[in-house]
Coordinates of C-alpha atoms in Angstrom, one line a residue:
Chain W
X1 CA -61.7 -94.7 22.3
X2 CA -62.4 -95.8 25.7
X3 CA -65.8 -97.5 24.7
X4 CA -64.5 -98.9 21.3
X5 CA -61.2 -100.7 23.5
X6 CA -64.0 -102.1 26.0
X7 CA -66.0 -103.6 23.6
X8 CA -63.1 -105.2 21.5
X9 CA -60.7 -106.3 24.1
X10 CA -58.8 -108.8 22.1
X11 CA -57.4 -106.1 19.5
X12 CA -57.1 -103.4 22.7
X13 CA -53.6 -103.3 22.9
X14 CA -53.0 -102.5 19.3
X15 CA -56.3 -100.0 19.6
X16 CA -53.8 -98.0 22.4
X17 CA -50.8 -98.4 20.7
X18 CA -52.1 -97.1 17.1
X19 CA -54.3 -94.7 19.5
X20 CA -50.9 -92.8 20.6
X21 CA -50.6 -91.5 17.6
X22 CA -53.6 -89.4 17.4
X23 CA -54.0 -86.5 19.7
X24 CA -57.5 -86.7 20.9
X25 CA -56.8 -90.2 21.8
X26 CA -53.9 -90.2 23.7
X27 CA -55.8 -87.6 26.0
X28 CA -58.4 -90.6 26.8
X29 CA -55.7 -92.8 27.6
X30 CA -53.9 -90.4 30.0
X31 CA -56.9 -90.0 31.4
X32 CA -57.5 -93.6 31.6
X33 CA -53.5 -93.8 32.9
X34 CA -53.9 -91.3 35.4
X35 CA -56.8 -93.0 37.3
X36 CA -54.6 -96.3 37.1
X37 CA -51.8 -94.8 38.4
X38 CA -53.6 -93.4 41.7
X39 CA -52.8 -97.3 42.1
X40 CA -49.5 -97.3 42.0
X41 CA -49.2 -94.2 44.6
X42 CA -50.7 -96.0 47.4
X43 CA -46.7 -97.5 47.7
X44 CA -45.0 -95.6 44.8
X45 CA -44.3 -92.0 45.5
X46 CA -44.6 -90.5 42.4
X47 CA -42.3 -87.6 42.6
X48 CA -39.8 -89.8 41.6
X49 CA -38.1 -90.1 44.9
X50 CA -36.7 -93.6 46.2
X51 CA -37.6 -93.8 49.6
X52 CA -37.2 -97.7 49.8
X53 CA -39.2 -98.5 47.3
X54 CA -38.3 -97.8 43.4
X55 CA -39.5 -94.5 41.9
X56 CA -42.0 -95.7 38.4
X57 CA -42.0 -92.6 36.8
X58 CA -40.1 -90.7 33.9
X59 CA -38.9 -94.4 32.9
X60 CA -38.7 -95.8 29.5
X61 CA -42.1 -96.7 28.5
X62 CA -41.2 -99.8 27.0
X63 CA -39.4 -100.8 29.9
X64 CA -42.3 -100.1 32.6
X65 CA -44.7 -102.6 29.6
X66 CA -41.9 -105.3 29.6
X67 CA -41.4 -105.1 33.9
X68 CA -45.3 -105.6 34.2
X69 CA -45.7 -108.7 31.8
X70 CA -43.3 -109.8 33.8
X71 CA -44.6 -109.6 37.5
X72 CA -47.9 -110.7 35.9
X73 CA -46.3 -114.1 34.3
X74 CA -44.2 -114.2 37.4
X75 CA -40.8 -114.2 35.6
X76 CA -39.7 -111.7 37.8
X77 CA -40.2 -112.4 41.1
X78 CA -42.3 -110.1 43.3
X79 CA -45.9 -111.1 44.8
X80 CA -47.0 -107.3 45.5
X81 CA -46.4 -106.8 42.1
X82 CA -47.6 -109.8 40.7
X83 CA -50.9 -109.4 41.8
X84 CA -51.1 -105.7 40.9
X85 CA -49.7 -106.4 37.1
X86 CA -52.2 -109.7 36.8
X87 CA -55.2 -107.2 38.2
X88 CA -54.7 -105.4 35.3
X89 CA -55.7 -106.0 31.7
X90 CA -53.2 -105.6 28.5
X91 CA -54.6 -102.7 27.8
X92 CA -54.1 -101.0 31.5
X93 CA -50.8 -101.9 31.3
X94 CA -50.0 -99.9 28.3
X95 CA -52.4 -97.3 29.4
X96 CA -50.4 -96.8 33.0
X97 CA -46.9 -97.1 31.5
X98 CA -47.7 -94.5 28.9
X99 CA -49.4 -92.4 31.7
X100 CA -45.7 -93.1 34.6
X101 CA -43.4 -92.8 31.7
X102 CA -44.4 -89.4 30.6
X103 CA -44.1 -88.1 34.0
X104 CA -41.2 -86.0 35.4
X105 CA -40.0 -85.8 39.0
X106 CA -41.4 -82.6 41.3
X107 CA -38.8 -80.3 42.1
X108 CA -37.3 -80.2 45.4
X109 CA -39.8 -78.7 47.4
X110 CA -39.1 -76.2 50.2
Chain R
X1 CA -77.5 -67.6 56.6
X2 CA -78.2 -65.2 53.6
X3 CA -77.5 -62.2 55.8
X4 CA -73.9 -63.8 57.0
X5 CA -71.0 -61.5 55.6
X6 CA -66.9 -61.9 56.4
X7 CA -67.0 -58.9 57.9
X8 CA -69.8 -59.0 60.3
X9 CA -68.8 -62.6 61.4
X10 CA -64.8 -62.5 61.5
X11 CA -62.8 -65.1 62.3
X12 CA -65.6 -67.4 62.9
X13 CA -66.8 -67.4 59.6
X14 CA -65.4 -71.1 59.3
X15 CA -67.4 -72.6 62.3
X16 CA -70.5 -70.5 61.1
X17 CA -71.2 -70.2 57.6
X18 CA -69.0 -72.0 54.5
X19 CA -70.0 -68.9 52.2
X20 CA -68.6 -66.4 54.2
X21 CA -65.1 -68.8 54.3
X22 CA -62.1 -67.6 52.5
X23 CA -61.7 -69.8 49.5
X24 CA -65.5 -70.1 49.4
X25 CA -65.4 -66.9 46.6
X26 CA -69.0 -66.3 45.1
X27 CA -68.1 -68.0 41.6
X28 CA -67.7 -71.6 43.1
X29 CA -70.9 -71.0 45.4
X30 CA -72.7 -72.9 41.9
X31 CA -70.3 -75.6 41.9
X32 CA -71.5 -78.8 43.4
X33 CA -70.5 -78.6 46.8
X34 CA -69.2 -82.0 48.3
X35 CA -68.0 -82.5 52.0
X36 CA -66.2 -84.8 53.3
X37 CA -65.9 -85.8 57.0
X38 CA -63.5 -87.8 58.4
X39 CA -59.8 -86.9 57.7
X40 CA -57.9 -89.8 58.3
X41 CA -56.3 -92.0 55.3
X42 CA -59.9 -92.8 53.5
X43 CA -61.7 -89.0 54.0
X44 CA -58.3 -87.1 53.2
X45 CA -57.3 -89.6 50.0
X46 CA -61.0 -89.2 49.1
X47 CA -60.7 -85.0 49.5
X48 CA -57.3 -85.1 47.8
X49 CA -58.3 -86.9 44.7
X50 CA -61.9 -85.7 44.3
X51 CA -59.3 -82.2 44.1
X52 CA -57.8 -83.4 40.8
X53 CA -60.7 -85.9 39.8
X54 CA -63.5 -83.2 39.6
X55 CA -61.7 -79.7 39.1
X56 CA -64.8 -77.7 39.0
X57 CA -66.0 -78.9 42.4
X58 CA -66.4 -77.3 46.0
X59 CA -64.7 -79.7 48.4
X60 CA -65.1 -79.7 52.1
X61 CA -63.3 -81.8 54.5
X62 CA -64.6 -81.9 58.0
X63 CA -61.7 -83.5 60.5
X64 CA -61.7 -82.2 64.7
X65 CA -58.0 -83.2 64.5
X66 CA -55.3 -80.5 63.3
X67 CA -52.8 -83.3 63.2
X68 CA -53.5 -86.9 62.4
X69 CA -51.7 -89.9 64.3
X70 CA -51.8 -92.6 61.5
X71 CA -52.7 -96.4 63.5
X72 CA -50.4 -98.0 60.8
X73 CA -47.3 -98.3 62.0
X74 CA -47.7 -97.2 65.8
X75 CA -46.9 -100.5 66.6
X76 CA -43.4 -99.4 65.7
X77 CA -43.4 -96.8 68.0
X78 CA -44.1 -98.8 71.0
X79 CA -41.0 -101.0 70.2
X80 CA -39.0 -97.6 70.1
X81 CA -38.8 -98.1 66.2
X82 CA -40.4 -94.6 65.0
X83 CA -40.8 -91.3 66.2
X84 CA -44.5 -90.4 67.6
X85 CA -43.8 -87.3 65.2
X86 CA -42.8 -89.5 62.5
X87 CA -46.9 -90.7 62.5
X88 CA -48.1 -87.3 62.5
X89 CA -49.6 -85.8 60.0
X90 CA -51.2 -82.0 59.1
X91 CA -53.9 -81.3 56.1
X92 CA -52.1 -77.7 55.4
X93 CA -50.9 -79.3 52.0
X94 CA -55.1 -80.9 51.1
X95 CA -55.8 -76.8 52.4
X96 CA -53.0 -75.1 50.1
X97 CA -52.1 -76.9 47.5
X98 CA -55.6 -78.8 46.4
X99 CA -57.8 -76.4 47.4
X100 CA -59.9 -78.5 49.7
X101 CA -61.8 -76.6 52.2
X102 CA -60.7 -78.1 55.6
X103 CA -62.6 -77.1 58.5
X104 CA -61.1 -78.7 61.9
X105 CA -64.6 -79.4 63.9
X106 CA -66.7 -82.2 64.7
X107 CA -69.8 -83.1 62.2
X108 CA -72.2 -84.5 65.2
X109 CA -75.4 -84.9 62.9
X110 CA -76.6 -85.2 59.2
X111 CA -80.0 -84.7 58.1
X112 CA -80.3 -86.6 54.9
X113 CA -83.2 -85.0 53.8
X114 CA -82.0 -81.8 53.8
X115 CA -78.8 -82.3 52.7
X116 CA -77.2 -81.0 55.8
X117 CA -74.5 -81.3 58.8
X118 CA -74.7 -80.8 62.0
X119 CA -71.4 -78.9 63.9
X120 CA -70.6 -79.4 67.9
X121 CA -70.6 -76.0 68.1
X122 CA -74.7 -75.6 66.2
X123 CA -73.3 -74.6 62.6
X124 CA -74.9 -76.0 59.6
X125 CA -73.1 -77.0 56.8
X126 CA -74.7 -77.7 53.3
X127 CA -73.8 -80.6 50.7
X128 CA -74.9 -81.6 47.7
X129 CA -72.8 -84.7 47.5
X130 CA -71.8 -86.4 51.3
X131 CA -68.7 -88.8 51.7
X132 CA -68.8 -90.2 55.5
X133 CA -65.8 -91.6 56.9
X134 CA -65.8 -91.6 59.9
X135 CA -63.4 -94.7 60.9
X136 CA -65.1 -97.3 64.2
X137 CA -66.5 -97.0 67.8
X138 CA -65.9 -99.3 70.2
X139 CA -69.1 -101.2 71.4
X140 CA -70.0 -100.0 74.4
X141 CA -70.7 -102.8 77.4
X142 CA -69.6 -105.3 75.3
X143 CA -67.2 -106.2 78.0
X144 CA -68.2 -105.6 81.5
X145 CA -66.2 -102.9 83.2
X146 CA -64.4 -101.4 80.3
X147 CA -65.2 -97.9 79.6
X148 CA -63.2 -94.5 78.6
X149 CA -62.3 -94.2 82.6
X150 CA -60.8 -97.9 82.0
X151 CA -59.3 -97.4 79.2
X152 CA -57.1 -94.7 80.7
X153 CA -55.4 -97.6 83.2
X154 CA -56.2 -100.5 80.5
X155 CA -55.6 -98.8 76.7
X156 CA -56.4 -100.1 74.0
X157 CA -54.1 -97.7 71.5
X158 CA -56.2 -98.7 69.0
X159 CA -57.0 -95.1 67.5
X160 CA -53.7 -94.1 67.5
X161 CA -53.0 -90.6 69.8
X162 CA -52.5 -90.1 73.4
X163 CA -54.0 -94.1 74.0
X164 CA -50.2 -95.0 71.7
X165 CA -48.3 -92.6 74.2
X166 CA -50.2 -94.2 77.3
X167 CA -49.5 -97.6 76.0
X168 CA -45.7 -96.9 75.7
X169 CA -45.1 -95.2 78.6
X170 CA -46.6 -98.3 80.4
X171 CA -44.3 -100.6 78.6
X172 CA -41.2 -98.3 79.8
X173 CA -42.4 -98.3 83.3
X174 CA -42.7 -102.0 84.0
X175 CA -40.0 -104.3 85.5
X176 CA -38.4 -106.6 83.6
X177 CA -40.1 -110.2 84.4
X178 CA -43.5 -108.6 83.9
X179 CA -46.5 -109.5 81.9
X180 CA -48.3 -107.9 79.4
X181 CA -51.6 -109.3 78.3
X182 CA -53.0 -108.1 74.8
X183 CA -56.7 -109.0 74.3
X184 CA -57.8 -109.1 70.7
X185 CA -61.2 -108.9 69.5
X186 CA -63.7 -111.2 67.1
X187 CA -63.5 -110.6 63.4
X188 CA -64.1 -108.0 62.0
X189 CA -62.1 -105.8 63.3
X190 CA -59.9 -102.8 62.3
X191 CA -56.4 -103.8 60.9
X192 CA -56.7 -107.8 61.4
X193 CA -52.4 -108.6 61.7
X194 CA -52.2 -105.4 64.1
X195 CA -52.7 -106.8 67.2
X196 CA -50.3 -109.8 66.6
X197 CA -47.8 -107.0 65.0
X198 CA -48.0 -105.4 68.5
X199 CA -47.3 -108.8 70.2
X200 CA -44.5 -108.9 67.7
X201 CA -43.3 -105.6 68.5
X202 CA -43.1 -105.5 72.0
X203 CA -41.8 -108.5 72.1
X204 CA -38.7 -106.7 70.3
X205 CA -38.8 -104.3 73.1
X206 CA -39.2 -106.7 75.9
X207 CA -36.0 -108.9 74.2
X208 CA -33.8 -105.6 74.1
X209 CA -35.1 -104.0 78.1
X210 CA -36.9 -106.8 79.4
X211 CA -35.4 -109.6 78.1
X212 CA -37.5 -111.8 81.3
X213 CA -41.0 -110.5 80.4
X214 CA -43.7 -112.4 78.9
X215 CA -46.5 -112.0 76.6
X216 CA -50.0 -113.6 76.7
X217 CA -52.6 -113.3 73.6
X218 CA -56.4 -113.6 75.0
X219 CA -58.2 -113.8 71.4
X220 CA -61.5 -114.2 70.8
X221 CA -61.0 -116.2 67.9
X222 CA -59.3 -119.4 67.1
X223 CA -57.6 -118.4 64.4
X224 CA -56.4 -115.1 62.9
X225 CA -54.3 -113.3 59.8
X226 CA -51.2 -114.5 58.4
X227 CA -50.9 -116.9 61.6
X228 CA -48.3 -119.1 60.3
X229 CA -46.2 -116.1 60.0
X230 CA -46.4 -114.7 62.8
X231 CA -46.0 -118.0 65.0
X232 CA -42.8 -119.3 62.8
X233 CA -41.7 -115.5 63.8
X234 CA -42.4 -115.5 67.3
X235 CA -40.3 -119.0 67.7
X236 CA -37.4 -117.5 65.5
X237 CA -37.4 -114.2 67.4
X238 CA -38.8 -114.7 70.9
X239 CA -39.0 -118.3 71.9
X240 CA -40.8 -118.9 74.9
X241 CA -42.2 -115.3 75.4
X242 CA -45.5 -114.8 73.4
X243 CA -48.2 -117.3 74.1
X244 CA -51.1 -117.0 72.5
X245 CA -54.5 -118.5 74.3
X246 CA -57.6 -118.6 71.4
X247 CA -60.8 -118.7 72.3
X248 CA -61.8 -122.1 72.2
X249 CA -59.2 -122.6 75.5
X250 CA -60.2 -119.4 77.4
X251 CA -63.9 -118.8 76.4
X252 CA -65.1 -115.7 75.3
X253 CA -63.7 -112.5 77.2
X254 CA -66.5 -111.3 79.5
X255 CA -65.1 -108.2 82.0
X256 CA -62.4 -106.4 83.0
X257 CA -61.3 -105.6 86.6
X258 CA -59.3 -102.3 86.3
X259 CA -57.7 -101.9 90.0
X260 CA -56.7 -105.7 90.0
X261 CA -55.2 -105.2 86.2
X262 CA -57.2 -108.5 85.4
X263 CA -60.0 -109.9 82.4
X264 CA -62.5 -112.0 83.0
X265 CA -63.1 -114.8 80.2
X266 CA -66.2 -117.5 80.9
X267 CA -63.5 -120.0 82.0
X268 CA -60.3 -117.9 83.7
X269 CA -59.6 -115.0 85.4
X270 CA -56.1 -113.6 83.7
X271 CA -53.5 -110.7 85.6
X272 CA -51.0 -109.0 84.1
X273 CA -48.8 -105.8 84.8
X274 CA -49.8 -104.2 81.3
X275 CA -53.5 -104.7 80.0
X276 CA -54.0 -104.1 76.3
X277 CA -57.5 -104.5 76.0
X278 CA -58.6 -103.7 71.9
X279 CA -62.2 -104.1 72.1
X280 CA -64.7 -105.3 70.0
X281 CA -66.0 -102.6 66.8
X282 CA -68.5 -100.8 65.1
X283 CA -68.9 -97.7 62.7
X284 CA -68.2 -94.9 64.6
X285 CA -71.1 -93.0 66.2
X286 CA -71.9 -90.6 63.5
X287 CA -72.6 -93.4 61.1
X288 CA -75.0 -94.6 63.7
X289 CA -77.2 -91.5 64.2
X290 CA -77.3 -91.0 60.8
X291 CA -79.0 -94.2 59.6
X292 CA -76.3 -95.5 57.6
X293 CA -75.1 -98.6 59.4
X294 CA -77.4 -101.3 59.6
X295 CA -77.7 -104.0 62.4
X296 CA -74.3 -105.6 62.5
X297 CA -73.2 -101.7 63.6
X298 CA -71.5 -101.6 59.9
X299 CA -72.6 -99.4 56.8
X300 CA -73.7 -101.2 53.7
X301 CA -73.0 -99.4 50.5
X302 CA -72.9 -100.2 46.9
X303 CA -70.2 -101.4 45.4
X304 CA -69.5 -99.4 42.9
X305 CA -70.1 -96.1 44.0
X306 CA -69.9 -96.6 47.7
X307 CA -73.0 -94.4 47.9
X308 CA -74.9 -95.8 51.0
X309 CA -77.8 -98.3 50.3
X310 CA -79.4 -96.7 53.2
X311 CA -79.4 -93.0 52.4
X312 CA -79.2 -91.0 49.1
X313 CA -76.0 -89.6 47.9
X314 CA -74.3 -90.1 50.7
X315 CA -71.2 -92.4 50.4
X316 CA -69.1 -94.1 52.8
X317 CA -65.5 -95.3 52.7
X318 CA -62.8 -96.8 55.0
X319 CA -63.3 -99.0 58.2
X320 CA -66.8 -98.4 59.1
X321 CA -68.3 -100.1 55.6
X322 CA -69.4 -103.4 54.6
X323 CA -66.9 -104.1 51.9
X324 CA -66.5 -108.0 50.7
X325 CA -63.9 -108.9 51.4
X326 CA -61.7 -106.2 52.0
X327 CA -60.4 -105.9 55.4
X328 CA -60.5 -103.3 57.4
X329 CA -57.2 -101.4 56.8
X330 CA -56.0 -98.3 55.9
X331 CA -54.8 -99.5 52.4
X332 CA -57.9 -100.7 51.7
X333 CA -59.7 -97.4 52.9
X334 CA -57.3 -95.3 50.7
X335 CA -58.4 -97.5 47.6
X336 CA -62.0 -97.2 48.2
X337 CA -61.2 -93.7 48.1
X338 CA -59.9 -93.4 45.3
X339 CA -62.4 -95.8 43.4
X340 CA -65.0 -93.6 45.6
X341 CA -63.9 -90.2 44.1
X342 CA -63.8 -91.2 40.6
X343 CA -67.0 -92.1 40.5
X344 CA -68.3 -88.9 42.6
X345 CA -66.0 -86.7 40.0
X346 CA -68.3 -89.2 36.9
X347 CA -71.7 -88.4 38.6
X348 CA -70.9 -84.4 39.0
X349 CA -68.9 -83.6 36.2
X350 CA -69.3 -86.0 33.5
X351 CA -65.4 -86.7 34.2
X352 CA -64.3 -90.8 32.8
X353 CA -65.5 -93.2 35.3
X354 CA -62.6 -95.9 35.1
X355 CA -62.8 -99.6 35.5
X356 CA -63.0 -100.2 39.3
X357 CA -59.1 -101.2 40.7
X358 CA -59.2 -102.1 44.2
X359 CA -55.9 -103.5 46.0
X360 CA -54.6 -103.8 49.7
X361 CA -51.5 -104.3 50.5
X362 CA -50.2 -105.1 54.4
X363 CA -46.5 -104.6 55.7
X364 CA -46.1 -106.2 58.9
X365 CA -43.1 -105.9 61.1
X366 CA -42.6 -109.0 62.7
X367 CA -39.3 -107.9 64.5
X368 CA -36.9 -105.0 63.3
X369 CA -35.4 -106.9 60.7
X370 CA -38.1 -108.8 59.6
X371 CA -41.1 -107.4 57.8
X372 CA -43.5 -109.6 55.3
X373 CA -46.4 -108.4 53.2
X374 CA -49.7 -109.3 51.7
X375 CA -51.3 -108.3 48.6
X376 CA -55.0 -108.7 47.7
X377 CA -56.5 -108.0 44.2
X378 CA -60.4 -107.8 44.7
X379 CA -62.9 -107.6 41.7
X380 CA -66.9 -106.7 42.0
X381 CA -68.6 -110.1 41.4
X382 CA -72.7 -109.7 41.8
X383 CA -72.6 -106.8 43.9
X384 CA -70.2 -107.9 46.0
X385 CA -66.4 -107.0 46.4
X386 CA -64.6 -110.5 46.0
X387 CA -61.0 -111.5 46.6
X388 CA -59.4 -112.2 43.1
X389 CA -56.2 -113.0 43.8
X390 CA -53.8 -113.0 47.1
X391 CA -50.7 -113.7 47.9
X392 CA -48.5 -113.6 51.4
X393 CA -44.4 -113.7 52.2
X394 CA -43.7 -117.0 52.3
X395 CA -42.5 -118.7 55.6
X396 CA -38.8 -119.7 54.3
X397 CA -38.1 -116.3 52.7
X398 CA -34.3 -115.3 52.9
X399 CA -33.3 -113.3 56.1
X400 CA -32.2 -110.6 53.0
X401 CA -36.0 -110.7 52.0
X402 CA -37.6 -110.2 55.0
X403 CA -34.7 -106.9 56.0
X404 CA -35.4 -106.0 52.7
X405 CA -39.4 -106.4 53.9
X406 CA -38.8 -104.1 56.5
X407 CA -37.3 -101.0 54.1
X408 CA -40.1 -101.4 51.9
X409 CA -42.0 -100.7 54.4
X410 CA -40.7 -98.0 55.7
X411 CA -41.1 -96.7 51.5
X412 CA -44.3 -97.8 52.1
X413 CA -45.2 -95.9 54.8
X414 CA -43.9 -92.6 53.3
X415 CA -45.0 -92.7 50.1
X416 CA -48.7 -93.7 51.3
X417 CA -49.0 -90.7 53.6
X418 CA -48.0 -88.6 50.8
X419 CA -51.0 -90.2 48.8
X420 CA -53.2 -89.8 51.7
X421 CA -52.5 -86.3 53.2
X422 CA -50.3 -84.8 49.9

């Protein structure tokens, strides 16, 4: 799956979304989502924990697509974001929103 | 080293032989052993996600340091802003919960050829794969008179430790309607808005104590990071106390006199009660004496893999590299990383390279209730890592932007030592 949504980019967010669906493919793009999301950690703690800036996991996955599009188109403002969401193709963005929304916060550790 | 049991060797076995380590069990001894040496935020990110990258592989980390004074952010100390213990961090979580081997020593020699490192204390530690990173050096006699001795009357706090503590303790202990003279150093240089952020921050300091003190910049440049920032902050916050001398006025800085507290540039002598001196860089010595830095005193690497282009499968992340564009930062150091380990985990394991993503990101504290950022996109054009986009805070930003700055950063700062030390 990886290789097919490389070499076709135009149809590649269509490719992940019908790509869900099957089993052996959604591991690729979790895989694909993880890696991406190692990104996001560098300011984003991904326990789900708000420690002045907003947790990105265990939200709706449409919701974490529609936020990117728009940082990237600059509708919303934000220039951190911005340049992280514009960095990434329409493909990573479904890829990483399917990988944070499926996430659940760590329990409280000791 | 065949003969070298636990038992016979004890406690030692760490310094002395990696087999005989707990956590070294015979079953992994056939996984590819990688080590990693260099635990600040580009080794220990490297260590931590190598862990979950590459599951079936034997990872080393090689750091002296039981606990890790992060630079980023010690600026905030010295204005009384953060605890010293608030920039400390340990590796027991990298050790317990990822598995990583961590062995607290110091790697003072590789041999390429055979695949091998060098302890102080005479141990030698295999690898198959190598990640060096082993942060900068200053350059010795680079300026006249200012050596380790000086250091200790003239510090430049620019590896973060007892140098911050000396620094601050110096800021508490001089009189109000003192000076203290920062000299910054010619590009490139580790953390390029960090010695204007110290300006910044002391100036906070001085305006609370010391409201009569002043600050003078000696730069050996004429120009530096995010300047319009930072002057439009220093006139908003602390007219009349920073002045900031570049190069072309003052000449370049030539030698330090430590008992008269004074530096030398090729026009001026300059005295102050407090001398910051952050000298001029390079790779850190182990880079050095293993071949991997070439003549500018940094390491080239490919940039891709980060493997060296001077030894085999040995790789090299964080400040000490040649990277484009990318400054030299701890953000930027923790992103290598992680580009760095997925494509160690492809190369050993077979594991999904992914498209290379590499970001950095600045928060910059330009007075307590006033921080701005930067963000940098970079992409790999020929061989070479190339800004692809950037963007800065923007000079009329709302007060409420720039307080609200200054709480993402603190986020920041939390959530990136997490990534960095788990």
């Amino acid at each position: 799956m990886t290789v097919a949504t490389r070499r076709i980019p135009g149809i590649a967010l269509v490719a992940v979304l019908v790509c869900l669906a099957a089993q052996p493919c959604a591991a690729a793009t979790d895989a694909q989502g993880a890696q991406l999301a190692a990104a996001c950690a560098s300011c984003h703690r991904l326990d789900g924990r708000d420690s002045g800036i907003p947790p990105v996991i265990g939200l709706d996955e449409v919701r974490i697509v529609k936020s990117l599009w728009a940082y990237r188109s600059g509708q919303r403002a934000g220039p951190i974001m911005h340049v992280v969401a514009a960095a990434l193709s329409p493909e990573q963005i479904a890829a990483v929103a399917h990988y944070l929304a499926g996430q659940r916060p760590a329990p409280v550790q000791r | 080293m065949s003969g070298c049991t636990r038992r016979a060797f004890g406690g030692l076995a760490g310094a002395l032989c990696l087999a005989c380590v707990p956590g070294f069990a015979a079953e992994r001894r056939s996984a590819p052993r990688v080590v990693v040496i260099g635990g600040g935020p580009g080794g220990a990110t490297l260590a931590r996600y190598l862990a979950v990258a590459g599951k079936a592989l034997n990872i080393t980390l090689i750091e002296p340091k039981k606990r890790y004074t992060t630079c980023f952010s010690s600026n905030l100390y010295l204005a009384g802003l953060r605890s010293f213990d608030s920039l400390t961090h340990g590796y027991e979580a990298l050790s317990d919960r990822y598995g990583i081997h961590v062995i607290h020593d110091r790697a003072v020699a590789i041999d390429p050829a055979a695949k091998t490192i060098r302890l102080i204390g005479g141990a030698i530690v295999p690898y198959d794969r190598l990640v060096v990173a082993p942060g900068i050096a200053f350059r010795e006699g680079a300026i006249a008179g200012y050596d380790e001795a000086a250091a200790e009357i003239m510090p430049h706090a620019w590896m973060a430790g007892a140098q911050t503590k000396l620094l601050r303790r110096q800021l508490e202990a001089m009189p109000d309607g003192g000076t203290f003279m920062l000299a910054a150093p010619a590009n490139p240089f580790r953390c390029p808005p960090g010695p204007y952020e110290r300006a910044s921050l002391v100036a906070a300091y001085f305006k609370q104590h010391k409201p009569r003190s002043k600050i003078l910049i000696l730069d050996a440049k004429d120009d530096f990071f995010e300047q319009d920032l930072f002057q439009d902050a220093w006139n908003r916050h602390y007219p009349g106390m920073i002045e900031w001398l570049p190069a072309q006025f003052i000449g370049a800085i030539e030698a330090v006199d430590v008992r008269q507290r004074s530096i030398k540039t090729a026009t001026q002598v300059f005295k102050a009660d407090i001398v910051n001196l952050i000298p001029p860089q390079m790779a850190a010595s182990l880079a050095q004496q293993a071949g991997l830095a070439d003549n500018s005193g940094w390491c080239p690497i490919d940039s891709v893999t980060f493997e060296s282009t001077l030894q085999r499968d040995i790789h090299l992340v964080g400040d000490a590299i040649i990277a484009g564009d990318m400054p030299k930062s701890a953000f930027a150091a923790n992103s290598q990383a992680k580009a760095c380990a997925f494509a160690i985990a492809g190369a050993l394991t077979g594991a999904d390279s992914p498209q290379q993503f590499l970001f950095n990101t600045c928060f910059t504290v330009l007075a307590p209730d006033d921080a701005v950022s930067d963000a940098i996109s970079f992409r790999n054009v020929g061989g070479k890592i190339s800004i692809e986009e950037i963007l800065f805070s923007k000079l009329d930003d709302s007060a409420a932007t720039r307080a609200q700055g200054m709480r993402e950063s603190n986020g920041w700062y939390d959530a990136f030592t997490r990534d960095i030390f788990g």
